[in-house]
Each structure stands twice: as structure tokens, then as C-alpha cells.
mmCIF file of C-alpha atoms and ligand atoms in Angstrom:
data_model
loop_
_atom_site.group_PDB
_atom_site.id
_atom_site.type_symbol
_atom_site.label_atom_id
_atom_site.label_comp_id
_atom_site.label_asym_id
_atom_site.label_seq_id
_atom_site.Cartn_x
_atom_site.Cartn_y
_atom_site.Cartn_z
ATOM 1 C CA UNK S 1 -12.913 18.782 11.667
ATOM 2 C CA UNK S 2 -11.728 15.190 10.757
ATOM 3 C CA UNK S 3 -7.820 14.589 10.029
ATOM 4 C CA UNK S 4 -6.698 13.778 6.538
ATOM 5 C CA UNK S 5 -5.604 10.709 5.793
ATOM 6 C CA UNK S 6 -4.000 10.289 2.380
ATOM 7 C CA UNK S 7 -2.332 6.856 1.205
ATOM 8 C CA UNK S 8 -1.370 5.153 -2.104
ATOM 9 C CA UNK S 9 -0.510 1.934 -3.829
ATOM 10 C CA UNK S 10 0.935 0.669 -7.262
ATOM 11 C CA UNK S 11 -1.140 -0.285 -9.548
ATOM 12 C CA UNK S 12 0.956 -3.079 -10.606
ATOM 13 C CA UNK S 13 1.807 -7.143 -10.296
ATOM 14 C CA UNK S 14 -1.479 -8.684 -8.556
ATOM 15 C CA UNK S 15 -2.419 -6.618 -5.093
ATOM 16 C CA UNK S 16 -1.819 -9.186 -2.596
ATOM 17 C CA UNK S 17 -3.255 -10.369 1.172
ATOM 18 C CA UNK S 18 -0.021 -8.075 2.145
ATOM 19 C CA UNK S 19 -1.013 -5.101 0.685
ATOM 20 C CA UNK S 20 -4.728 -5.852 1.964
ATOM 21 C CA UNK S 21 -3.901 -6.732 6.050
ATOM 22 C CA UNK S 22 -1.781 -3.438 5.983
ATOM 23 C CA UNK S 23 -2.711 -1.233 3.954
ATOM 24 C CA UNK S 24 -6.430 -1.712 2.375
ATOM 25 C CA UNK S 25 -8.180 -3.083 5.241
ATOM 26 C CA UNK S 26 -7.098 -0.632 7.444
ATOM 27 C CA UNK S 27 -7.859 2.080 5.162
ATOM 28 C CA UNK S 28 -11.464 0.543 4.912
ATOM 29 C CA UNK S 29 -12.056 0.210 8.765
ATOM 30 C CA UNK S 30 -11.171 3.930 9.614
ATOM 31 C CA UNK S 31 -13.266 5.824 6.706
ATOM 32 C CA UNK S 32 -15.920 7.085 9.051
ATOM 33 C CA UNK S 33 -13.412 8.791 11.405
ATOM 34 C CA UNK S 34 -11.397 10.150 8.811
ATOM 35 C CA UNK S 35 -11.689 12.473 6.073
ATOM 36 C CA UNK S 36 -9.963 9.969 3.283
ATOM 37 C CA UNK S 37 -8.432 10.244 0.097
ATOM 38 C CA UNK S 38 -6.556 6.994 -1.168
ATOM 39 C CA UNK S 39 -4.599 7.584 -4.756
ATOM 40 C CA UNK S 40 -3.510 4.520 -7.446
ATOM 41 C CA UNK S 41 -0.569 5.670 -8.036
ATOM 42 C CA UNK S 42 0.170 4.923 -11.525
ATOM 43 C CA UNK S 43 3.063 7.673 -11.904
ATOM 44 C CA UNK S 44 5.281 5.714 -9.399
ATOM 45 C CA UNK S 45 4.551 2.517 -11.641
ATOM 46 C CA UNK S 46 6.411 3.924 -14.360
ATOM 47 C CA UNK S 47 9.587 4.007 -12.610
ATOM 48 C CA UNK S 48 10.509 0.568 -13.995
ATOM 49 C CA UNK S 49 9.326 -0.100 -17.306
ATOM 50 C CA UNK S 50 5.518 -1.027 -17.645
ATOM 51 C CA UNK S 51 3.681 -1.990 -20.795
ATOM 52 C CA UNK S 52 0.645 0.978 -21.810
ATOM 53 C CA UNK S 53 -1.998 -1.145 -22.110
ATOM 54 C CA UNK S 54 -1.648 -3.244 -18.817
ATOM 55 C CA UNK S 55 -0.988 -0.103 -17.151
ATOM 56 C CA UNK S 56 -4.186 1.641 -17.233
ATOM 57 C CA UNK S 57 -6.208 -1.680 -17.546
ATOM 58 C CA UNK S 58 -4.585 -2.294 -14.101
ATOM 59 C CA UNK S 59 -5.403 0.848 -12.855
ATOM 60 C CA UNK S 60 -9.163 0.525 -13.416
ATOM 61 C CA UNK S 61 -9.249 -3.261 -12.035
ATOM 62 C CA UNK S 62 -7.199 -1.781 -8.838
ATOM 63 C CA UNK S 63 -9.916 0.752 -8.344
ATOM 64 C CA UNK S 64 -12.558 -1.964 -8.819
ATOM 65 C CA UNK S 65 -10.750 -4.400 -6.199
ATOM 66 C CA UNK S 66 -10.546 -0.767 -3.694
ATOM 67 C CA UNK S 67 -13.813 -0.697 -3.991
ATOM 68 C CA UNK S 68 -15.149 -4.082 -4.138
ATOM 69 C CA UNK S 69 -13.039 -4.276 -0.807
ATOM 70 C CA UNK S 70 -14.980 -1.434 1.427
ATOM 71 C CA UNK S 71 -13.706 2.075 -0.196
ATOM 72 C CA UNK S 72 -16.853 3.939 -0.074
ATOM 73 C CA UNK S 73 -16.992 6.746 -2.275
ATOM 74 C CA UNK S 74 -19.678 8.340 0.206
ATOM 75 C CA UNK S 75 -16.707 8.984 2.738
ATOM 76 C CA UNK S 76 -13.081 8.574 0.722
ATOM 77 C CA UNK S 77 -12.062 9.871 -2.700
ATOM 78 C CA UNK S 78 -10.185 7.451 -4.468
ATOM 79 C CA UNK S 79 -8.276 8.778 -7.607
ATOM 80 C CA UNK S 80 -5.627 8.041 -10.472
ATOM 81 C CA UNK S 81 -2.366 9.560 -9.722
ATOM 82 C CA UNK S 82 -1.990 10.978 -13.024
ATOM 83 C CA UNK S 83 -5.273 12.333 -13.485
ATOM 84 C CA UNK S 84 -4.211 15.734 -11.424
ATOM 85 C CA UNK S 85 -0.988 17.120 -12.741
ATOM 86 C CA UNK S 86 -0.031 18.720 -9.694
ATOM 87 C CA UNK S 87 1.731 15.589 -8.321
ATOM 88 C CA UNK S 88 3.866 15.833 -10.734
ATOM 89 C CA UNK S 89 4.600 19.430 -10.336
ATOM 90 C CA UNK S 90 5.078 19.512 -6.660
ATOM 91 C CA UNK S 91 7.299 16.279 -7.158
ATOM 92 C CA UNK S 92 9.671 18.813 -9.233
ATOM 93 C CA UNK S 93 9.752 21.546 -6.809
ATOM 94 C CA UNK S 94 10.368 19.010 -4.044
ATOM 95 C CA UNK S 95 13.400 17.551 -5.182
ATOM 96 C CA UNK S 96 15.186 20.496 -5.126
ATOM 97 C CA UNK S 97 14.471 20.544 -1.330
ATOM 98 C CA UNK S 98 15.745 17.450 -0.914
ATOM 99 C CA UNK S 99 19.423 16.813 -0.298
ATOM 100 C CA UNK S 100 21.211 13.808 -1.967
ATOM 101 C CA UNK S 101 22.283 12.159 1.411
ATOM 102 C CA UNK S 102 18.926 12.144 2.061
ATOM 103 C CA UNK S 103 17.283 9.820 -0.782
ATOM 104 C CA UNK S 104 20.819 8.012 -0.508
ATOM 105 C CA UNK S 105 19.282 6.355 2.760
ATOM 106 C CA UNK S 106 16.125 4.926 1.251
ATOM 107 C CA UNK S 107 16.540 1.395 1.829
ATOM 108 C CA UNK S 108 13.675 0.409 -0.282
ATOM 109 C CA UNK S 109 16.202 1.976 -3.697
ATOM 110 C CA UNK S 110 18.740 -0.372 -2.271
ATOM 111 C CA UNK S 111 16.553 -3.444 -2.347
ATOM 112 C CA UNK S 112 14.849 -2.497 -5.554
ATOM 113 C CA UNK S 113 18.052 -1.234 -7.648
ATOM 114 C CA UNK S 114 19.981 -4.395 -6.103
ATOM 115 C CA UNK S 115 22.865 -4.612 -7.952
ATOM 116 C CA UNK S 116 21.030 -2.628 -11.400
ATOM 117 C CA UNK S 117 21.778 0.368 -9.649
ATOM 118 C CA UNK S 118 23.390 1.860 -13.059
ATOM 119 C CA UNK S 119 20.408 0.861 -15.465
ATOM 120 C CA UNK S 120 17.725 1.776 -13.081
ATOM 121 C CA UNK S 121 15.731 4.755 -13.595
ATOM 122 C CA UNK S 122 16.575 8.119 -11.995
ATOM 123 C CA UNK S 123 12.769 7.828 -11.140
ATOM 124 C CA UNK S 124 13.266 5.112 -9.032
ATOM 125 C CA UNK S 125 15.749 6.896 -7.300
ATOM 126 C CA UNK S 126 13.544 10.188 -6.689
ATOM 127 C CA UNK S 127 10.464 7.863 -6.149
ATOM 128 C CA UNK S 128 10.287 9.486 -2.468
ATOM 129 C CA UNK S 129 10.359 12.611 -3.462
ATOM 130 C CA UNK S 130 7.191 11.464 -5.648
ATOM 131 C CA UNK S 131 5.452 10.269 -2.611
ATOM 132 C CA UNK S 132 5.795 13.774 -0.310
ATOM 133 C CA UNK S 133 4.352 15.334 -2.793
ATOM 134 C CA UNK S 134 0.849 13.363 -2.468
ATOM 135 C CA UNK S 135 1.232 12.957 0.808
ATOM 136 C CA UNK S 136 1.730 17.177 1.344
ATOM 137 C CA UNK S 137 -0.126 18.070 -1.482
ATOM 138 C CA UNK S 138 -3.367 17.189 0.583
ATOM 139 C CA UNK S 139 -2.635 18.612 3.911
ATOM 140 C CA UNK S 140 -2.477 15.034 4.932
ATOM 141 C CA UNK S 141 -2.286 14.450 9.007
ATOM 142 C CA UNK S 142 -2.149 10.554 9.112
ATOM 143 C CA UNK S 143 -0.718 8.266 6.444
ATOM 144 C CA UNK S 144 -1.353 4.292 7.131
ATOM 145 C CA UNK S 145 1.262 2.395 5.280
ATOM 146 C CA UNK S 146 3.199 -1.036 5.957
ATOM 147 C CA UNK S 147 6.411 -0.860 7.262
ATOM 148 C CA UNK S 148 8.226 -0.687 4.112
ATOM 149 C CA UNK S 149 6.801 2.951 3.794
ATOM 150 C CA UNK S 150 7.545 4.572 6.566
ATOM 151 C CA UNK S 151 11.227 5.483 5.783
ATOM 152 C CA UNK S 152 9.610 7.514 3.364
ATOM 153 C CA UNK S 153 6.766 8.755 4.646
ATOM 154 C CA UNK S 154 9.776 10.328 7.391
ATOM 155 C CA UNK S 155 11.109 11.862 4.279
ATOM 156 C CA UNK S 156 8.278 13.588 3.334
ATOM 157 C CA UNK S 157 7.876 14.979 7.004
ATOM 158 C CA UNK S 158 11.300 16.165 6.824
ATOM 159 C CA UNK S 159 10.942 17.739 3.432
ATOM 160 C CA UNK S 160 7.644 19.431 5.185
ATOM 161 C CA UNK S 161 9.648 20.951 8.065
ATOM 162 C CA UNK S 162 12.387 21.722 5.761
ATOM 163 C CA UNK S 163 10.324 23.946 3.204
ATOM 164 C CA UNK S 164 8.004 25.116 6.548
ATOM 165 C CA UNK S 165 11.320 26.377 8.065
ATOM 166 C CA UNK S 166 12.786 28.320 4.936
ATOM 167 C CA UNK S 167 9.435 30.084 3.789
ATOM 168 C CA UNK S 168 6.479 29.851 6.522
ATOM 169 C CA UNK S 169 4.387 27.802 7.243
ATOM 170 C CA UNK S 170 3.364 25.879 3.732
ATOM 171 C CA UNK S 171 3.059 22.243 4.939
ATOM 172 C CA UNK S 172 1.236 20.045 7.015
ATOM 173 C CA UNK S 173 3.747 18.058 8.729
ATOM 174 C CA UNK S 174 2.331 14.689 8.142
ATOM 175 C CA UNK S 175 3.024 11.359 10.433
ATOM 176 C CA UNK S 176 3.547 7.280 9.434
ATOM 177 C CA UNK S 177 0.726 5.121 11.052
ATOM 178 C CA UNK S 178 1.735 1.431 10.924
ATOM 179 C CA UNK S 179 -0.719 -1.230 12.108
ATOM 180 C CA UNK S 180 0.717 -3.400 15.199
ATOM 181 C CA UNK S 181 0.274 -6.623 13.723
ATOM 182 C CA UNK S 182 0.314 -7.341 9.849
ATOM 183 C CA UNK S 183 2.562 -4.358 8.722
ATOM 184 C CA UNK S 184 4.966 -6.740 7.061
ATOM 185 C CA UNK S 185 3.357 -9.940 5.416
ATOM 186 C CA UNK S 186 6.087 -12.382 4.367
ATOM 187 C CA UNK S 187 6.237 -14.375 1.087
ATOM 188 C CA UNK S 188 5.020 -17.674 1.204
ATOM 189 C CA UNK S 189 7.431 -19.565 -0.533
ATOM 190 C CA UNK S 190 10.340 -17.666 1.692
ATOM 191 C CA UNK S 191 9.108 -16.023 4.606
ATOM 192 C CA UNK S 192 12.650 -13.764 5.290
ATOM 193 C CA UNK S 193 11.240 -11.557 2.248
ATOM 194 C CA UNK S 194 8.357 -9.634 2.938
ATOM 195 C CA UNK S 195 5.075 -10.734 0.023
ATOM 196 C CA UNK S 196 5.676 -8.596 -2.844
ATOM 197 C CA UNK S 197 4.193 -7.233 -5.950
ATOM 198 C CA UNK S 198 7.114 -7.858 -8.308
ATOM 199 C CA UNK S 199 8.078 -11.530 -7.181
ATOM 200 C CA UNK S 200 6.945 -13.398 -9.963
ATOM 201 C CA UNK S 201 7.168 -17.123 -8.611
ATOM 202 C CA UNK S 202 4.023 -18.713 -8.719
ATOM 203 C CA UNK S 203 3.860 -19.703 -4.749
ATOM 204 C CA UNK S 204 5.057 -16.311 -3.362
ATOM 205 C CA UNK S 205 2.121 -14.532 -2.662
ATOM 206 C CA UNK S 206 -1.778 -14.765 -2.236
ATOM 207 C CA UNK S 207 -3.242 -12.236 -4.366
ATOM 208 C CA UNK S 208 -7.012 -10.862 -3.868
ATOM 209 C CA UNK S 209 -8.079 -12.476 -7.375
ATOM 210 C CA UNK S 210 -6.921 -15.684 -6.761
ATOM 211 C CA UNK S 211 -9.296 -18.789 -6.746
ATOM 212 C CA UNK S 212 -10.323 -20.922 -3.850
ATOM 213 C CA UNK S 213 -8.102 -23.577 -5.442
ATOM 214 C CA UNK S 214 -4.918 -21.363 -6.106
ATOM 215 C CA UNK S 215 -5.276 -19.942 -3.125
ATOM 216 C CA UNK S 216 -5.381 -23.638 -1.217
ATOM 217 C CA UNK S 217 -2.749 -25.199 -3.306
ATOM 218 C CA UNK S 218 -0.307 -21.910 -2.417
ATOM 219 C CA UNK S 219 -1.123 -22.202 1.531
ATOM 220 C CA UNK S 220 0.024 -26.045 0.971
ATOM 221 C CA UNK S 221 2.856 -25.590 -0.239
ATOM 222 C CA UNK S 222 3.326 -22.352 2.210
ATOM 223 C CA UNK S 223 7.433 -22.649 3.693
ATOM 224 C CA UNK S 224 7.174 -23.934 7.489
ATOM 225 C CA UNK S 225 9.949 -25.570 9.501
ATOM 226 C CA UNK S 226 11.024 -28.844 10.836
ATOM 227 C CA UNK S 227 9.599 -28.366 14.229
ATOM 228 C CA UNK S 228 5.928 -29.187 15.398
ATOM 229 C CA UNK S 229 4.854 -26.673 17.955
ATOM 230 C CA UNK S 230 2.339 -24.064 16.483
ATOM 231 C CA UNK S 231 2.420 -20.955 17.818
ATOM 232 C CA UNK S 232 3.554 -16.958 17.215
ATOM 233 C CA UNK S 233 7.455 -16.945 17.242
ATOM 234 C CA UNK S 234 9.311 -14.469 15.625
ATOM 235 C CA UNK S 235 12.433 -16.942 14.982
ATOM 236 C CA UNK S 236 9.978 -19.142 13.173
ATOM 237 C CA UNK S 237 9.627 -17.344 10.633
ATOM 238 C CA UNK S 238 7.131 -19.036 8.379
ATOM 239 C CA UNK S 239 4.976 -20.622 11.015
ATOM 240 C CA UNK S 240 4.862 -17.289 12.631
ATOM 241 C CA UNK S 241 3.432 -15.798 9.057
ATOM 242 C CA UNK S 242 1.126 -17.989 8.104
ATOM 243 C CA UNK S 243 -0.541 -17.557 12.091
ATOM 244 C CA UNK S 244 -0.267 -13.552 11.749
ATOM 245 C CA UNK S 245 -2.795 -14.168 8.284
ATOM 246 C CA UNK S 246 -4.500 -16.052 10.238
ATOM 247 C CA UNK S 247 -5.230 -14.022 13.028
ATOM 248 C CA UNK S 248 -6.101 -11.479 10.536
ATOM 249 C CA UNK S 249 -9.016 -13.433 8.590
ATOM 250 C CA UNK S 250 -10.241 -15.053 11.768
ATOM 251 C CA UNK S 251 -10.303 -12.343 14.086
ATOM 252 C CA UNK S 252 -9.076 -14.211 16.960
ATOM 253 C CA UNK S 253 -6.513 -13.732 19.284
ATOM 254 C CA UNK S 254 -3.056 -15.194 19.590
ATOM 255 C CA UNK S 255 -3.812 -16.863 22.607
ATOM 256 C CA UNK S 256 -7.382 -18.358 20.892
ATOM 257 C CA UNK S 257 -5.466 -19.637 17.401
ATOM 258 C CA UNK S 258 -2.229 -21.421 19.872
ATOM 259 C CA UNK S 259 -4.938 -23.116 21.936
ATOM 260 C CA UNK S 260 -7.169 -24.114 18.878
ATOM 261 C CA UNK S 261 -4.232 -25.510 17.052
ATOM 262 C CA UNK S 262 -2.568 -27.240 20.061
ATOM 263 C CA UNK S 263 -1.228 -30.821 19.501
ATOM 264 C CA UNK S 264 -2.203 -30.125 15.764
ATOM 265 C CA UNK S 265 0.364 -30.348 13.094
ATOM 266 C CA UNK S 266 1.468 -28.167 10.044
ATOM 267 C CA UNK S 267 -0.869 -29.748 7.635
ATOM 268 C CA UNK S 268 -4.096 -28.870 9.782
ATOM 269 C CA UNK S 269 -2.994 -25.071 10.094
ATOM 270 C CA UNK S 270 -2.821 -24.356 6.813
ATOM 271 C CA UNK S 271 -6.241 -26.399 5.747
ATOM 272 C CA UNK S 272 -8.012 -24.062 8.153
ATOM 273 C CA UNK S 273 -5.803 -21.084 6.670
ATOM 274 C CA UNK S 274 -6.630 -21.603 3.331
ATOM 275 C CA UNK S 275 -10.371 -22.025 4.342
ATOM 276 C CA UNK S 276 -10.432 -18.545 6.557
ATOM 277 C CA UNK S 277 -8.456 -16.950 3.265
ATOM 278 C CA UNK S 278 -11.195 -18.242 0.924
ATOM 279 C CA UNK S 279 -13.991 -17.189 3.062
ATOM 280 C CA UNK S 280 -12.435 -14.120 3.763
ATOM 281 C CA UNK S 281 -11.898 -12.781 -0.062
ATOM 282 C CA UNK S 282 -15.069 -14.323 -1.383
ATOM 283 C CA UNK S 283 -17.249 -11.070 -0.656
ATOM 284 C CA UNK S 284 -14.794 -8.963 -2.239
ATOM 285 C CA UNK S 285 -14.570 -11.235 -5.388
ATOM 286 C CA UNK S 286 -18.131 -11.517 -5.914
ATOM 287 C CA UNK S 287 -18.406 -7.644 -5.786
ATOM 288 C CA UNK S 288 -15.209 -6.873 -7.767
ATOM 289 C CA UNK S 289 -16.712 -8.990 -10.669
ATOM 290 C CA UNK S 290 -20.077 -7.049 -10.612
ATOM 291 C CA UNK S 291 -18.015 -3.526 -10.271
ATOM 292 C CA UNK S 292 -16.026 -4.947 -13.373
ATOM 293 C CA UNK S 293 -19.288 -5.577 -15.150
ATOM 294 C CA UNK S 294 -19.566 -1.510 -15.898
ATOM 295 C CA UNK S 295 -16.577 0.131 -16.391
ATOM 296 C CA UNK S 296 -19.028 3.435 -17.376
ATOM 297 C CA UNK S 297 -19.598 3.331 -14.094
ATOM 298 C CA UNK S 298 -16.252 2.571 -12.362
ATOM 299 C CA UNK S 299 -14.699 5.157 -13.721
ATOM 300 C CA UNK S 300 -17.112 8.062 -13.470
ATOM 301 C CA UNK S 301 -16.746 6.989 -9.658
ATOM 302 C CA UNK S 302 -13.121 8.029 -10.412
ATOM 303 C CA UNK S 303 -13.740 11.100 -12.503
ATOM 304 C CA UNK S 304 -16.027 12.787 -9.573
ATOM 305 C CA UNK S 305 -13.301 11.881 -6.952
ATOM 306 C CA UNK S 306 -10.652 13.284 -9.143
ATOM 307 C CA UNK S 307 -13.302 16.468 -9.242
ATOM 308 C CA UNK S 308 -13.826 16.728 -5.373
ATOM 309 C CA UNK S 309 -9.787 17.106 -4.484
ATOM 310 C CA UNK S 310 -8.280 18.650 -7.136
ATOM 311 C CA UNK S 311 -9.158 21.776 -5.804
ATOM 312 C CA UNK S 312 -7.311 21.178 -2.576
ATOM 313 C CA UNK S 313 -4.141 19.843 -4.464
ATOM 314 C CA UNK S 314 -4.052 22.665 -6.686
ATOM 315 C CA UNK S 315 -4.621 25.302 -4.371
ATOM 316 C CA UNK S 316 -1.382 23.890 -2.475
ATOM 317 C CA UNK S 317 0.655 24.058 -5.892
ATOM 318 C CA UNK S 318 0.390 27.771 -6.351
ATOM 319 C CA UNK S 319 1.007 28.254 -2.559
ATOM 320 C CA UNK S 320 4.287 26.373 -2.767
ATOM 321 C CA UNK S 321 4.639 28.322 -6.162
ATOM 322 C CA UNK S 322 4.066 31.670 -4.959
ATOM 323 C CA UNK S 323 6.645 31.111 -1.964
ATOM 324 C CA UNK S 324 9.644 29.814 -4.042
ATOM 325 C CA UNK S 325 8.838 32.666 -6.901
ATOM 326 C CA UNK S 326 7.429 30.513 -9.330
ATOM 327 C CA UNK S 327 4.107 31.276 -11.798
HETATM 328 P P1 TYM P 1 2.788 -0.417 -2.601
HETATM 329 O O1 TYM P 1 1.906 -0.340 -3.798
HETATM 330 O O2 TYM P 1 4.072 -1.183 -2.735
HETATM 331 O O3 TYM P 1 2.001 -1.068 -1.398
HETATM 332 C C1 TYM P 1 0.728 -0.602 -0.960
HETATM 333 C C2 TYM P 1 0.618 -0.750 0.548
HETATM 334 O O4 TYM P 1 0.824 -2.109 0.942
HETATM 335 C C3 TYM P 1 1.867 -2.175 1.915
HETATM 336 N N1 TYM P 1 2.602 -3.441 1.688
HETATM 337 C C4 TYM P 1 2.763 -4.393 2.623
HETATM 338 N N2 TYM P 1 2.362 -4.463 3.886
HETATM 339 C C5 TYM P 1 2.654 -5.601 4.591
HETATM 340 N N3 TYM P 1 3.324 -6.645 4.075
HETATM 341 C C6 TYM P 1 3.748 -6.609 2.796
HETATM 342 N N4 TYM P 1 4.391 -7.655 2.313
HETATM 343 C C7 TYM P 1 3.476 -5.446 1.998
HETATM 344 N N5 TYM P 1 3.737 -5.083 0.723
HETATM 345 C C8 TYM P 1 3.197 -3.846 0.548
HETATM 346 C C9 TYM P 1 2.729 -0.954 1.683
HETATM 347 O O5 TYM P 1 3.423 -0.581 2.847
HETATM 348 C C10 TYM P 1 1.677 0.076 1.300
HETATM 349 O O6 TYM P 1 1.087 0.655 2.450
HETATM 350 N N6 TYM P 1 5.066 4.017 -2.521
HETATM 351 C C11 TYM P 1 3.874 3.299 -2.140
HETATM 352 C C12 TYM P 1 2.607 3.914 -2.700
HETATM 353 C C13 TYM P 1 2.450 5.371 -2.455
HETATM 354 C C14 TYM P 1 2.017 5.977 -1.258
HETATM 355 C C15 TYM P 1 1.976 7.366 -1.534
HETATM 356 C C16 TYM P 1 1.656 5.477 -0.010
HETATM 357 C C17 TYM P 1 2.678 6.357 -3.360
HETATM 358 N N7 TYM P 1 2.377 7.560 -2.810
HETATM 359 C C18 TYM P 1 1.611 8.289 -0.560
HETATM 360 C C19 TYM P 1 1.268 6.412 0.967
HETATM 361 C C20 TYM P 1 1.244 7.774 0.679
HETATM 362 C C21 TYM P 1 3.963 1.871 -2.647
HETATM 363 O O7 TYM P 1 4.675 1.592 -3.575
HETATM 364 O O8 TYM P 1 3.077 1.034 -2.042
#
């Protein structure tokens, strides 16, 4: 039997080289050993305010840029969050599992709420609780997520153990796997924040759909230091980033990318870096536009993933169900 691996991301903002060195790419490599199921998560993108429209087209392009970059429907079910109610549902019967002091700690609220932390939704608040339920509803094993995740992927473990301790065994206790290098892709324009989604300035982050030219005239501009030395330093921040993408589209080692760029300066890194990055994303490009070319298509590859799981997801629901006394 192969483990389960379940993971998710927001169909919002443009998907960026973050999300794609952590999360995506991974997910891609390890199909074969794994028995997949990777969700857009389109009710978590509702916890801040979203416009209709964009919202589902951005769901459909996300599952055309999953896709177009190696999710093969042969051996992973991708789905729409919202497509199989029981997310929802299990979400509901979670929280009141979970204790207060507990969601209190996700740093991620902190950071998002900032200092909104009265206007904010109460969904962005219970987010987490959101996330154990995918993550449980599948009998997940393995969950590969950036760093920024795994505070709440450890929720949903303990909500698991929790629940598994009061009524039986219910849950798979699912684990956090982070990849060594690339878990936490800084922004470009300030490498102390890690790339995101939401940052709206126009040099922050390299997203999949960008051009050859944005994508060079972003790496130019890219935040480095006043030193000269290349190499992988955590105190240097932005040098240290734009090597870590680096080594990612390359494929070489640390060792290989300090000698190739010895006695070279700043400006030389990041031509080659914007030339790896365009290389790197063209393949996925060219098939993302043909994918987008027949949505009939795209999103019956959607409708008979959605067909294949819910099953499993709904078979946990009325276990859950039956143990608390519910239905
Ligand atoms: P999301 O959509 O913010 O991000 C998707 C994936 O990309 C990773 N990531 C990063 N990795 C490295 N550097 C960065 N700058 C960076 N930004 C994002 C994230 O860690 C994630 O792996 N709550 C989740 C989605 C979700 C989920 C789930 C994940 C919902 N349910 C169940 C796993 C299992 C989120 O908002 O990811």
C-alpha cells in the first residue's frame, strides 16, 4: 500500500517560484511513490474578501498551471476544495475540538491579521482548523508544505490525537514534510519576508506566468548587498536567496554554483538567474497555454478527480459523525 499524501494551495494572487520550489515541484517529483491527492483550496481563499468572478476563474487557471507543471491525473487527484462539502463539515466538528489557546499560537494569524486583528474574519482565525480537516479527512500520512505550514499541519496532528484519544481510533495521525532547501523562498524586493501571494509590489515575487522579460527585469532589480563575495550565507540574506533559486533551476550543487560564480559580481549572477528561471518555466508555460485552450477538458479532469475521492472523504464524515452522535 502507498502512503497518502494530501496538500493544498490558495487559489489566489499569482502562484509564485515559492510556492513551486516547495510545494509544487515536490509534489510533482514524488507522484509515483505516493498515492496523491493535491486540493485548490478555494474555501480558505474566502477568508479575506475575494471578488466571485476572479475566484473561480483562478481556480481553473491554478488547476491548469498544476497540471501544466507535472500533476498527472494518472497517479494524483487534484480537486476544488469546495466541490466536496465534507471539508466544510468536518471543519465544523473540528473546531469544537480545538481549544482557543491553541489557534491563539498560529503565527501565520499574527502576520496576516497584523494590526486588523478586529476587522479580520473569524475565518481567518479558524483557517487551521479548515486545513485538519483536508488533511484528516483523507487518511493523509505525509503532507509536503513550506515552512510556513507546518505550525499547522502540527495542529491538525494534535487535533487527530486529541479526537483519537476521546473516541477511538478515528484519525490518521498525519506528519509535516518540509523540503531541506527551498522551504522558505524570500521576496525579491526584501528578502527578510518570505515571497508571497498577497504582496502586491510589482518586484516582489516571480510568478509562474510571468514573461521572459518580467521575469529578467525582476531578477535585476532583485535586493543584494554591498559586499562582492557570492556564495550561500544565511546573514546575506538576498544573495543567499537568489543562489537557493538558483540551485533549484540548475540542479547544481552549492559547492558547483560558488565555484562557477567565483570572482564574478552581482550583475553576472542574476543574468544567469534570470536565464535558468526562463528556461526553467518555459515548458510549463507552453503547456499551461494549450491546457487553457479547452477548459471542457480541464475541468472534466477536475470533475472525475472530485469523483475518485469523495468517497473516501465522505466515508470519514459519517465516521467522525457517528462517534460524536451526530446524523
Ligand atoms: P499557500 O497557498 O499559501 O501556499 C502553497 C504552498 O506553497 C508554500 N509556500 C512557500 N514555500 C516557500 N517559500 C515561500 N515564500 C512560500 N509561500 C508559500 C506553502 O508552504 C504551501 O506548501 N493553507 C495552505 C493551503 C492548504 C493546505 C491544506 C496545505 C489548505 N489546506 C492542507 C496542506 C494541506 C496555504 O495557504 O498555502
Amino acid at each position: 500500500m502507498k502512503k497518502r499524501v494530501f496538500s493544498g494551495i490558495q487559489p489566489t494572487g499569482n502562484i509564485h517560484i515559492g510556492n513551486y520550489l516547495s510545494a509544487i515541484k515536490h509534489w510533482v517529483a514524488s507522484q509515483p511513490e505516493y498515492d496523491n491527492i493535491f486540493c485548490i483550496v478555494d474555501l480558505h481563499a474566502i477568508t479575506v474578501p475575494q471578488d466571485p468572478k476572479v475566484l473561480k476563474a483562478k481556480s481553473l487557471e491554478l488547476a491548469a498551471l498544476l497540471f501544466a507543471a507535472g500533476i498527472d491525473p494518472q497517479q494524483s487527484v487534484l480537486f476544488v476544495q469546495s466541490h466536496i462539502s465534507a471539508h466544510s463539515e468536518l471543519a465544523w466538528i473540528l473546531n469544537c475540538f480545538i481549544p482557543m489557546g491553541w489557534m491563539q499560537r498560529m503565527t501565520q494569524f499574527k502576520e496576516k491579521a497584523g494590526t486588523q486583528r478586529e476587522q479580520v474574519s473569524v475565518g481567518l482565525f479558524d483557517y487551521p482548523a479548515l486545513m485538519a480537516a483536508d488533511i484528516l479527512l483523507y487518511n493523509t500520512d505525509e503532507v509536503p508544505v513550506g515552512e510556513d505550514q507546518k505550525q499547522h499541519v502540527e495542529l491538525a496532528r494534535d487535533v487527530a490525537q486529541r479526537f483519537n484519544s476521546l473516541y477511538g481510533e478515528t484519525f490518521v495521525v498525519p506528519r509535516a514534510v518540509i523540503p531541506p532547501s527551498g522551504a522558505r523562498i524570500m521576496g525579491l524586493d526584501d528578502p527578510t519576508s518570505k515571497m508571497s501571494k498577497s504582496e502586491t509590489n510589482a518586484g516582489h515575487a516571480i510568478n509562474l506566468l510571468d514573461s521572459p522579460d518580467e521575469i529578467r527585469s525582476k531578477v535585476m532589480r532583485a535586493t543584494t548587498d554591498s559586499l562582492r563575495e557570492i556564495r550561500f550565507d544565511e546573514n546575506r540574506p538576498g544573495v543567499n536567496n537568489l543562489l537557493t533559486i538558483y540551485e533549484h533551476f540548475s540542479g547544481l550543487s552549492q559547492s558547483e554554483i560558488e565555484a562557477k560564480f567565483d570572482g564574478k559580481g552581482y550583475a553576472d549572477l542574476k543574468r544567469e538567474l534570470a536565464e535558468v528561471i526562463v528556461e526553467g518555466l518555459r515548458p510549463l508555460q507552453s503547456r499551461y497555454r494549450e491546457l487553457t485552450a479547452d477548459p471542457t477538458h480541464l475541468n472534466s479532469l477536475l470533475s472525475e478527480g472530485v469523483s475518485k475521492i469523495r468517497p473516501i472523504a465522505e466515508k470519514t464524515l459519517r465516521l467522525v459523525q457517528d462517534r460524536v452522535g451526530l446524523g
